[in-house]
């Protein structure tokens, strides 16, 4: 998905961005801690590669 967003943005001369949440939005709403599919630190490293 991220690659597609980047390609479409570049084709239109625009910038792309990624929005990620920490803590999990459901945790903010319910107070219950929920696991992420990808931990925050790993997400940062993945986005830095891009």
mmCIF file of C-alpha atoms in Angstrom:
data_model
loop_
_atom_site.group_PDB
_atom_site.id
_atom_site.type_symbol
_atom_site.label_atom_id
_atom_site.label_comp_id
_atom_site.label_asym_id
_atom_site.label_seq_id
_atom_site.Cartn_x
_atom_site.Cartn_y
_atom_site.Cartn_z
ATOM 1 C CA UNK A 1 0.000 0.000 0.000
ATOM 2 C CA UNK A 2 2.777 2.410 0.922
ATOM 3 C CA UNK A 3 4.591 1.822 -2.364
ATOM 4 C CA UNK A 4 1.395 2.509 -4.314
ATOM 5 C CA UNK A 5 0.767 5.728 -2.391
ATOM 6 C CA UNK A 6 4.339 6.848 -3.080
ATOM 7 C CA UNK A 7 4.016 6.079 -6.817
ATOM 8 C CA UNK A 8 0.710 7.902 -7.162
ATOM 9 C CA UNK A 9 1.975 10.913 -5.226
ATOM 10 C CA UNK A 10 5.139 11.091 -7.333
ATOM 11 C CA UNK A 11 3.129 10.822 -10.565
ATOM 12 C CA UNK A 12 1.074 13.827 -9.452
ATOM 13 C CA UNK A 13 4.056 15.795 -8.148
ATOM 14 C CA UNK A 14 2.855 15.476 -4.565
ATOM 15 C CA UNK A 15 4.352 14.287 -1.293
ATOM 16 C CA UNK A 16 3.153 11.168 0.461
ATOM 17 C CA UNK A 17 2.893 10.497 4.177
ATOM 18 C CA UNK A 18 2.170 7.718 6.627
ATOM 19 C CA UNK A 19 0.163 8.172 9.797
ATOM 20 C CA UNK A 20 0.712 5.742 12.639
ATOM 21 C CA UNK A 21 -0.633 5.684 16.175
ATOM 22 C CA UNK A 22 0.942 5.071 19.566
ATOM 23 C CA UNK A 23 -0.837 4.202 21.793
ATOM 24 C CA UNK A 24 -3.379 2.140 19.895
ATOM 25 C CA UNK A 25 -6.523 4.257 19.234
ATOM 26 C CA UNK A 26 -8.708 1.620 20.878
ATOM 27 C CA UNK A 27 -6.548 1.881 24.009
ATOM 28 C CA UNK A 28 -7.238 5.611 24.145
ATOM 29 C CA UNK A 29 -10.978 4.993 23.859
ATOM 30 C CA UNK A 30 -11.333 2.015 26.206
ATOM 31 C CA UNK A 31 -8.265 2.139 28.451
ATOM 32 C CA UNK A 32 -7.472 -1.479 27.538
ATOM 33 C CA UNK A 33 -3.959 -2.105 26.253
ATOM 34 C CA UNK A 34 -4.033 -3.792 22.852
ATOM 35 C CA UNK A 35 -1.129 -5.244 20.875
ATOM 36 C CA UNK A 36 -0.001 -3.766 17.586
ATOM 37 C CA UNK A 37 0.578 -5.978 14.559
ATOM 38 C CA UNK A 38 3.972 -4.275 14.209
ATOM 39 C CA UNK A 39 5.630 -2.703 17.263
ATOM 40 C CA UNK A 40 6.301 1.047 17.085
ATOM 41 C CA UNK A 41 10.102 0.713 16.950
ATOM 42 C CA UNK A 42 9.894 -1.717 14.030
ATOM 43 C CA UNK A 43 7.457 0.581 12.184
ATOM 44 C CA UNK A 44 9.917 3.454 12.512
ATOM 45 C CA UNK A 45 12.741 1.317 11.091
ATOM 46 C CA UNK A 46 10.560 0.138 8.205
ATOM 47 C CA UNK A 47 9.575 3.702 7.313
ATOM 48 C CA UNK A 48 13.181 4.916 7.555
ATOM 49 C CA UNK A 49 14.112 2.366 4.862
ATOM 50 C CA UNK A 50 11.594 3.924 2.510
#
